[in-house]
PDB file of C-alpha atoms in Angstrom:
ATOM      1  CA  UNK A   1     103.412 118.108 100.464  1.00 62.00           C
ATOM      2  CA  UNK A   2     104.258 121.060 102.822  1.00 67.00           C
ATOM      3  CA  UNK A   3     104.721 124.580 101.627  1.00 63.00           C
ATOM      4  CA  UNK A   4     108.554 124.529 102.777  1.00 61.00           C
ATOM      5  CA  UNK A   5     109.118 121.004 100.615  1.00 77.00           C
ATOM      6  CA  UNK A   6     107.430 122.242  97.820  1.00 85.00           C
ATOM      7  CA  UNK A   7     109.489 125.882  98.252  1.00 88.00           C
ATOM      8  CA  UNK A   8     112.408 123.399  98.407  1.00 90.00           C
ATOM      9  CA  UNK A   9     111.998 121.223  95.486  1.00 94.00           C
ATOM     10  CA  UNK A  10     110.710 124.618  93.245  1.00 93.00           C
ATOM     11  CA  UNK A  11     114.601 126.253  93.980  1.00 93.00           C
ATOM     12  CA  UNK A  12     115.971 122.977  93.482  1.00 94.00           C
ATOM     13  CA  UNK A  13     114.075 122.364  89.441  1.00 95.00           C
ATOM     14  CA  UNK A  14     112.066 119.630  90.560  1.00 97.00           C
ATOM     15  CA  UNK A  15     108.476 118.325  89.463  1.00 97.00           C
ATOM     16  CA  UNK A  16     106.826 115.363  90.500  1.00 97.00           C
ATOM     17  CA  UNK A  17     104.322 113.527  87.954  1.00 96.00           C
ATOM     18  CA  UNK A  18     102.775 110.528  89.212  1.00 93.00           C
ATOM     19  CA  UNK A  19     102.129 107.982  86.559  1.00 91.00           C
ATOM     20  CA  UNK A  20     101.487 104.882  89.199  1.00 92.00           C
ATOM     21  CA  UNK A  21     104.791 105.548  90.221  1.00 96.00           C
ATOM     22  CA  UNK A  22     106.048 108.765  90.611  1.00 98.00           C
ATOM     23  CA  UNK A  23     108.170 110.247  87.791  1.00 98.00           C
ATOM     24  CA  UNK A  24     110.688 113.525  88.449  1.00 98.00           C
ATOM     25  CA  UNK A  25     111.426 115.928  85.873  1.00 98.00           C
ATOM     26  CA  UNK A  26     114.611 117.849  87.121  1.00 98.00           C
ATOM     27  CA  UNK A  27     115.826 120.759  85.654  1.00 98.00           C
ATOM     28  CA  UNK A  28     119.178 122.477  86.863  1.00 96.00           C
ATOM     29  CA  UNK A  29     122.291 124.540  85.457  1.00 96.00           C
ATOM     30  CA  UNK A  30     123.458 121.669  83.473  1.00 97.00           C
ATOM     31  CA  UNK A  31     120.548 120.134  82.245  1.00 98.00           C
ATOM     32  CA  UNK A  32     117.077 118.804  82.326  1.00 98.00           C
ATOM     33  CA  UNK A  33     116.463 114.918  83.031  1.00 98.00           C
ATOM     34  CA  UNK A  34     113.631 112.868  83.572  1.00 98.00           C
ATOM     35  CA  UNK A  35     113.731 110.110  86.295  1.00 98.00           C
ATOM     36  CA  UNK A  36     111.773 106.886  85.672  1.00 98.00           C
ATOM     37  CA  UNK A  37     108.933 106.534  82.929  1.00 98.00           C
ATOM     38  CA  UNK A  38     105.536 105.544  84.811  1.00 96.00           C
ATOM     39  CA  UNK A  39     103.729 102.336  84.359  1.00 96.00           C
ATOM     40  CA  UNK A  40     102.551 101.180  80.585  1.00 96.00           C
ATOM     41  CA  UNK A  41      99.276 102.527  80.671  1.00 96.00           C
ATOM     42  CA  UNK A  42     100.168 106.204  81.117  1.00 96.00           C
ATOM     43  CA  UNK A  43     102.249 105.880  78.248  1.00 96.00           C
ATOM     44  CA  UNK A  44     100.701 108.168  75.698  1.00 96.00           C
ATOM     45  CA  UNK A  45     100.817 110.683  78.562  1.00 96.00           C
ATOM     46  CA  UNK A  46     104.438 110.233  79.136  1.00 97.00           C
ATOM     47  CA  UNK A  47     105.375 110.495  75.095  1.00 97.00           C
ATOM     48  CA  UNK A  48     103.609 113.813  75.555  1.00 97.00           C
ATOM     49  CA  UNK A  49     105.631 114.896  78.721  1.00 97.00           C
ATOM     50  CA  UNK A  50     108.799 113.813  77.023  1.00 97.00           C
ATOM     51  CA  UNK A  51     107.794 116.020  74.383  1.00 97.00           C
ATOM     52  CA  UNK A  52     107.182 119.020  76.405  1.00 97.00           C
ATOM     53  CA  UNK A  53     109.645 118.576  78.619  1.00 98.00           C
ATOM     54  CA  UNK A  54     112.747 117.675  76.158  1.00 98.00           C
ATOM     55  CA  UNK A  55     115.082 116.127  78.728  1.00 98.00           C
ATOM     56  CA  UNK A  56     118.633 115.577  77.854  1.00 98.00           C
ATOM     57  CA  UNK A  57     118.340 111.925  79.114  1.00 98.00           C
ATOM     58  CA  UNK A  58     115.981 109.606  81.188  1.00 98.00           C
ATOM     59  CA  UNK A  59     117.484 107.739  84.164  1.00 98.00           C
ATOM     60  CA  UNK A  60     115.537 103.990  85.078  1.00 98.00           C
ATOM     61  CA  UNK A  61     116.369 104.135  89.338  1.00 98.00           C
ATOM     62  CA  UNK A  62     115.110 100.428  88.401  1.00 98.00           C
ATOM     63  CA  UNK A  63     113.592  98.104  85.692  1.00 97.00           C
ATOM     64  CA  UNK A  64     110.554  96.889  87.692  1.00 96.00           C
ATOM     65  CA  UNK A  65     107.635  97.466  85.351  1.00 96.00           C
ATOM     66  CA  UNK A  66     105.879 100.228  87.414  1.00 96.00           C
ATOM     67  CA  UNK A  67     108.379 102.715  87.040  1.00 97.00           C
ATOM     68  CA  UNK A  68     110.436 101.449  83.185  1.00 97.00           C
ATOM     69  CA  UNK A  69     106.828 100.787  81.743  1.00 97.00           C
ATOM     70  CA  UNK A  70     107.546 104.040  79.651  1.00 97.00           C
ATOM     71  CA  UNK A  71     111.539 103.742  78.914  1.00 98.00           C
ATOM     72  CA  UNK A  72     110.246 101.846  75.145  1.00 98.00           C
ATOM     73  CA  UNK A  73     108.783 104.924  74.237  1.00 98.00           C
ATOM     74  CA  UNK A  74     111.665 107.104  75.164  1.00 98.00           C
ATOM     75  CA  UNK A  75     113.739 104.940  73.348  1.00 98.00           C
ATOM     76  CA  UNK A  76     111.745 104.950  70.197  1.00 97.00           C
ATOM     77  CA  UNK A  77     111.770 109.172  70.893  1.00 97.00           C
ATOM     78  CA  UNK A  78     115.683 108.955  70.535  1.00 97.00           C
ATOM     79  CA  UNK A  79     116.041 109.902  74.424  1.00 98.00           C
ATOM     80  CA  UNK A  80     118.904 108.654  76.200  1.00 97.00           C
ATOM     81  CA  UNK A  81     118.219 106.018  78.952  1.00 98.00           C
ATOM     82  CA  UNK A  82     120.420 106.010  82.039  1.00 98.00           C
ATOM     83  CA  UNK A  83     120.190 102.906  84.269  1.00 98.00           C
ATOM     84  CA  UNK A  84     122.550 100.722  86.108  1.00 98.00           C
ATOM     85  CA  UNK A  85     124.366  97.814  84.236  1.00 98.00           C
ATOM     86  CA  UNK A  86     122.394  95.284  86.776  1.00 98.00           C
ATOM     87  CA  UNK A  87     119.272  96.832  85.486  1.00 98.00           C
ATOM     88  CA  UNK A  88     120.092  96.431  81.725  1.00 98.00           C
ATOM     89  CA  UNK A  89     119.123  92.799  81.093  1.00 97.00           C
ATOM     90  CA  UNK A  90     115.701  92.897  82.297  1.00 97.00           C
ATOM     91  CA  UNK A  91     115.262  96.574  80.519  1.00 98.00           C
ATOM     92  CA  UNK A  92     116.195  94.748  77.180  1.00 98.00           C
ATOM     93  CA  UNK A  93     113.973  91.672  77.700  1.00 96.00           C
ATOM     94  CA  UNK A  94     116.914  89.277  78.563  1.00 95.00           C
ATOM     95  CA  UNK A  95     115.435  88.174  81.644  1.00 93.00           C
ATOM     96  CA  UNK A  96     112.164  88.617  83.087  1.00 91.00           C
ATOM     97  CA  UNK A  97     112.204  88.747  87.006  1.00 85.00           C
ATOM     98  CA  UNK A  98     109.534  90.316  88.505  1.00 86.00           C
ATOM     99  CA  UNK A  99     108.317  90.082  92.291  1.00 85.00           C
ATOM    100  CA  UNK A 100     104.645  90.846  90.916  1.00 80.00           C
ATOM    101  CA  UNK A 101     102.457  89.419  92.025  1.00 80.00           C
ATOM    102  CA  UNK A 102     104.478  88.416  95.444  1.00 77.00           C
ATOM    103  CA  UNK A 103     104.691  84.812  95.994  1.00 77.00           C
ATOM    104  CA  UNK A 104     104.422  83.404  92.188  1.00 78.00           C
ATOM    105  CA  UNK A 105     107.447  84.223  89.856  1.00 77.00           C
ATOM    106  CA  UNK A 106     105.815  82.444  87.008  1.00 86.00           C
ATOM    107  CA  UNK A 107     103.103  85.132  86.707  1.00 89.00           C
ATOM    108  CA  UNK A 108     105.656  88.081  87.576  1.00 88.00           C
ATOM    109  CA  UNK A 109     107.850  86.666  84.288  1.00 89.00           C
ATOM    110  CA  UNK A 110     104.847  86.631  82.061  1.00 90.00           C
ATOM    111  CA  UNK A 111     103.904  90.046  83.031  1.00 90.00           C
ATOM    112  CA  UNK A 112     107.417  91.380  82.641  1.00 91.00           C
ATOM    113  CA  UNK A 113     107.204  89.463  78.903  1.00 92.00           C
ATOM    114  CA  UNK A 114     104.051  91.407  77.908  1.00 89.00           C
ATOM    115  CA  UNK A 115     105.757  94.591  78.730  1.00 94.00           C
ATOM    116  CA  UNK A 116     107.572  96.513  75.850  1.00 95.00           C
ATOM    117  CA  UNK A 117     111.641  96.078  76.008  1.00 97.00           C
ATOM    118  CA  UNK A 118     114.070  99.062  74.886  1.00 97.00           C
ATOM    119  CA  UNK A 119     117.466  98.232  72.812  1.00 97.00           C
ATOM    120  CA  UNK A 120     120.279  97.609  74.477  1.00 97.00           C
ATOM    121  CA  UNK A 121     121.834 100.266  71.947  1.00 97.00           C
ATOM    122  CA  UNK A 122     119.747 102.492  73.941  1.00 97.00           C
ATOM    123  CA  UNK A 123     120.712 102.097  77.103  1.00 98.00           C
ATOM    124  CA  UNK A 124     124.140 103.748  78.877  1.00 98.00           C
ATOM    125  CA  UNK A 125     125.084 102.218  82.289  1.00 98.00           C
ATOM    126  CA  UNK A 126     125.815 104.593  85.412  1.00 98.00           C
ATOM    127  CA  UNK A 127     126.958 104.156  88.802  1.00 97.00           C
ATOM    128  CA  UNK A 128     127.294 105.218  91.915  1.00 98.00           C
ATOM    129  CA  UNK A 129     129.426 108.249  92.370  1.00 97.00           C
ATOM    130  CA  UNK A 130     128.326 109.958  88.899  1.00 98.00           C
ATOM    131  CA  UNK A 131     127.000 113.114  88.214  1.00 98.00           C
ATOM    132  CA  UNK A 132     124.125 113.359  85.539  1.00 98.00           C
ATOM    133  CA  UNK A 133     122.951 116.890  85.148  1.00 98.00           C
ATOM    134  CA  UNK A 134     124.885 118.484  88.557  1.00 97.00           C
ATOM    135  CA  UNK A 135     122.849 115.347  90.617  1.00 98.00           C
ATOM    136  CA  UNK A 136     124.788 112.341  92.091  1.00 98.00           C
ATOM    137  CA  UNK A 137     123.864 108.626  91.581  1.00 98.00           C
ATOM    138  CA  UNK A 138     123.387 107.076  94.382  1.00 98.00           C
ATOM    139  CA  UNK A 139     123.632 103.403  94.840  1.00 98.00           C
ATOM    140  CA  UNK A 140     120.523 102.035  96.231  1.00 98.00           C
ATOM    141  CA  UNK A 141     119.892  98.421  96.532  1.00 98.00           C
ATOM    142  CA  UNK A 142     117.706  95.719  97.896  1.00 97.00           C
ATOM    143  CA  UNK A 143     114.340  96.217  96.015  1.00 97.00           C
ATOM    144  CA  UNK A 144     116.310  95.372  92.904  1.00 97.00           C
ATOM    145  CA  UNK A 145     120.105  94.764  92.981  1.00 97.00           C
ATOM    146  CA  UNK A 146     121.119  97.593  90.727  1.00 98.00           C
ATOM    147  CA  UNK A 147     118.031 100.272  92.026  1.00 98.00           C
ATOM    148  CA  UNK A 148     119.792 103.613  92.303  1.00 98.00           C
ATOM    149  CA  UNK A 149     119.117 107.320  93.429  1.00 98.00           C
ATOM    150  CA  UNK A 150     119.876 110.575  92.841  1.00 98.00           C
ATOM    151  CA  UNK A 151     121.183 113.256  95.186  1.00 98.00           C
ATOM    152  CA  UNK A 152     121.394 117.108  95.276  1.00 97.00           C
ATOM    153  CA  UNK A 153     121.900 119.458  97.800  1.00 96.00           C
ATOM    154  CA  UNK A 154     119.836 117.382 100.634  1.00 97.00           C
ATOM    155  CA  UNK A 155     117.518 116.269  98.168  1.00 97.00           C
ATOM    156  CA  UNK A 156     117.053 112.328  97.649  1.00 98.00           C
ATOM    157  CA  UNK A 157     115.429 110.672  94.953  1.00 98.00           C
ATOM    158  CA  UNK A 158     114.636 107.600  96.506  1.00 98.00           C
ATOM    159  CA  UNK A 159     113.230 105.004  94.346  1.00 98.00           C
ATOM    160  CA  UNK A 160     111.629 102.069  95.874  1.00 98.00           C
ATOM    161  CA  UNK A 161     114.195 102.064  98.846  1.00 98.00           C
ATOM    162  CA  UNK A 162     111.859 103.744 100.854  1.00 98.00           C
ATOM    163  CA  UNK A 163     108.463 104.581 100.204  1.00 96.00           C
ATOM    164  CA  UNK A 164     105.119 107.319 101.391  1.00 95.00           C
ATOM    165  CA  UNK A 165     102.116 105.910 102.754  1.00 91.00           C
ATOM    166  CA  UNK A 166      98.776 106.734 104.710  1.00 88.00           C
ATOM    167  CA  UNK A 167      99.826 106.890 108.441  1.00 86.00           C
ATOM    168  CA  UNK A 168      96.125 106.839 109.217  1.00 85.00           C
ATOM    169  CA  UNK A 169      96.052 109.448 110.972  1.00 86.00           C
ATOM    170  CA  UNK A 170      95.193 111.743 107.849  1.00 82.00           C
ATOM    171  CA  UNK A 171      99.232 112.062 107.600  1.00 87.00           C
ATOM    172  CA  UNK A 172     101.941 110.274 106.141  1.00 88.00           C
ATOM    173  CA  UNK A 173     104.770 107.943 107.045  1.00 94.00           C
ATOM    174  CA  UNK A 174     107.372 106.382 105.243  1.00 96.00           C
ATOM    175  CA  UNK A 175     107.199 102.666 104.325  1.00 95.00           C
ATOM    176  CA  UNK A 176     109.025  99.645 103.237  1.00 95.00           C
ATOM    177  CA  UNK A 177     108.483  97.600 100.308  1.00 95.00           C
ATOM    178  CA  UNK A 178     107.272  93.735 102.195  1.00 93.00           C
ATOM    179  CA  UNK A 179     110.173  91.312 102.253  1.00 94.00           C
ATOM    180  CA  UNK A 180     108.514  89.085  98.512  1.00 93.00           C
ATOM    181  CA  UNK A 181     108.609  92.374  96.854  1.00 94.00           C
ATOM    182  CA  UNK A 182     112.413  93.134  97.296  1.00 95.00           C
ATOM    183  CA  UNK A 183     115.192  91.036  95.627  1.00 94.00           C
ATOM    184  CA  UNK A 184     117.482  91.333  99.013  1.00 96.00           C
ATOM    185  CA  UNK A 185     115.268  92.519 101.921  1.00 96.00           C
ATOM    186  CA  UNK A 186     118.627  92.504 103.974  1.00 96.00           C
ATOM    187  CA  UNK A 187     120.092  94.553 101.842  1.00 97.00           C
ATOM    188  CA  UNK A 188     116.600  97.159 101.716  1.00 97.00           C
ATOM    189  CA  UNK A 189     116.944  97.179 104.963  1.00 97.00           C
ATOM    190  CA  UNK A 190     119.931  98.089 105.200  1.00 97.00           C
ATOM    191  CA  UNK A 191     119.745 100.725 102.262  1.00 98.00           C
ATOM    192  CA  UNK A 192     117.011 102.245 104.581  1.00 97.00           C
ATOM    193  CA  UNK A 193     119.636 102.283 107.344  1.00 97.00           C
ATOM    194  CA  UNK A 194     122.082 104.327 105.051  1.00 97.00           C
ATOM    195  CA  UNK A 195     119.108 106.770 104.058  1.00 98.00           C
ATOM    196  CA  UNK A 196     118.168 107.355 107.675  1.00 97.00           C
ATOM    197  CA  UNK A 197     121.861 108.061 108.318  1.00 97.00           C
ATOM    198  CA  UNK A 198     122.712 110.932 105.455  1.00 97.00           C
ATOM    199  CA  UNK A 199     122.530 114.356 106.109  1.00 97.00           C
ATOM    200  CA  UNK A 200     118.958 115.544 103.685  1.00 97.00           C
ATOM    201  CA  UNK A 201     116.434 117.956 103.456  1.00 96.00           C
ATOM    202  CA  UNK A 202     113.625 116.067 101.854  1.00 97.00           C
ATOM    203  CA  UNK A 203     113.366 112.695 100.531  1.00 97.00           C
ATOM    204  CA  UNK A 204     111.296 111.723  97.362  1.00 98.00           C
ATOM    205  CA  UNK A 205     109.792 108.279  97.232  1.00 98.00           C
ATOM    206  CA  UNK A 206     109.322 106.188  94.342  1.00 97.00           C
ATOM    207  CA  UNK A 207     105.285 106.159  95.141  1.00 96.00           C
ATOM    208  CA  UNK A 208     103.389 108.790  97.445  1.00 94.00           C
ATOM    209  CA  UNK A 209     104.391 112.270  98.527  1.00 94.00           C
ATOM    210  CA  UNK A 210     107.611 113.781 100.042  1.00 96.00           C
ATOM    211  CA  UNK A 211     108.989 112.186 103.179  1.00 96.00           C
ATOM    212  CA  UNK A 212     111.034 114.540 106.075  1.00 96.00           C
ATOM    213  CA  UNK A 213     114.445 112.762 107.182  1.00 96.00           C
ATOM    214  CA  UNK A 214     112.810 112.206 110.471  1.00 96.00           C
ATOM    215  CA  UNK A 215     110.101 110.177 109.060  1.00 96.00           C
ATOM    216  CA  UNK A 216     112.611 107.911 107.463  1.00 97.00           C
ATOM    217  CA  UNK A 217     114.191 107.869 110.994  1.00 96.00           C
ATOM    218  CA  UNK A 218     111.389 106.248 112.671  1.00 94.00           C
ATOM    219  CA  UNK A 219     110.572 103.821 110.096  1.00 94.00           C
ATOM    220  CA  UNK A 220     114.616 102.849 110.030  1.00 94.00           C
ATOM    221  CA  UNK A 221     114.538 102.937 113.704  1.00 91.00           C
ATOM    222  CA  UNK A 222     111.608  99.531 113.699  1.00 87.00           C
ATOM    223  CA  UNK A 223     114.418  97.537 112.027  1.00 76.00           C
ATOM    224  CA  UNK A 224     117.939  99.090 114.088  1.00 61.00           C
TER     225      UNK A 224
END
């Protein structure tokens, strides 16, 4: 991360915990939230950051098991969980579509069994266009069909639309989840259109570091 993203995320109220995937713990005028929960083995670790950090809610960008691993315990906490309605069925163990490992669903659905489901008591639904805490959800789909985002003041939390990875170079550059890993890789592709096109500051990925809007723009540009 450079010092001017990290200035920018500090005057924005946002921390980045990775847990596997990375998990954001956003703090602003009207509230403090926590954005996705980490895979299942970190989560002792994230009962104890729930517990420090006492969000108002915790928003799933996406049920995939990397990043909801931890939404059972916040559930059993008495936390609020935020996700989109597309999301909710898989969250509550209704169905179990997973594209892990990538070419063999029957191994994906037992994994996604094994995992820990929340209540569908639990769970509120939220779209895009909503405001949780002074951020907006943003829709964004094609890894899962109901994966969103948040946005605030050029800041995009990204999920798995886009994500950071070793440029090897000793850098960074942003990345796409491959085609058996996204439900609709027409639609991620497009999504990663719509990112390259909005007007941001910094955009957080669902795994690896920070990515500048012009990093985005080159990946996007390999698929215009």
């Amino acid at each position: 991360m450079t010092a001017l993203s990290a200035d920018l995320l500090r005057r924005e109220g946002v921390q980045i915990k990775r847990r596997y995937a990375n998990v954001f713990l956003l703090t602003s005028p009207q509230g403090r939230l926590m954005v996705d929960t980490g895979a299942l083995p970190y989560a002792p670790d994230f009962a104890r950051l729930l517990r420090r950090f006492q969000p108002d809610a915790v928003l799933v960008t996406h049920a995939h098991v990397d990043h909801a691993g931890g939404a059972f315990v916040a559930a059993r906490l008495g936390f609020p969980l935020l996700a989109h309605p597309l999301e909710h069925a898989q969250l509550t163990g209704q169905r179990h579509e997973l594209p892990y490992p990538a070419g063999m669903p029957g191994m994906g659905a037992v994994i996604s069994r094994l995992h820990p489901k929340v209540p569908a008591a639990s769970l509120t639904g939220v779209g895009a266009g909503e405001q949780v805490v002074g951020w907006e959800v943003v829709a964004l789909p094609g890894h899962s069909h109901g994966q969103i985002g948040l946005l605030r003041n050029g800041v995009l939390i990204a999920a798995d639309a886009v994500l950071s990875a070793p440029d090897g170079k000793g850098g960074m550059r942003a990345a796409l989840p491959h085609a058996p890993y996204n439900a609709d890789h027409t639609q991620a592709l497009q999504t990663l259109q719509h990112i390259a096109q909005m007007e941001l500051r910094v955009i957080l990925p669902g795994h690896g570091r920070p990515l500048t809007p012009e990093q985005v723009r080159q990946r996007a540009g390999r698929d215009s």
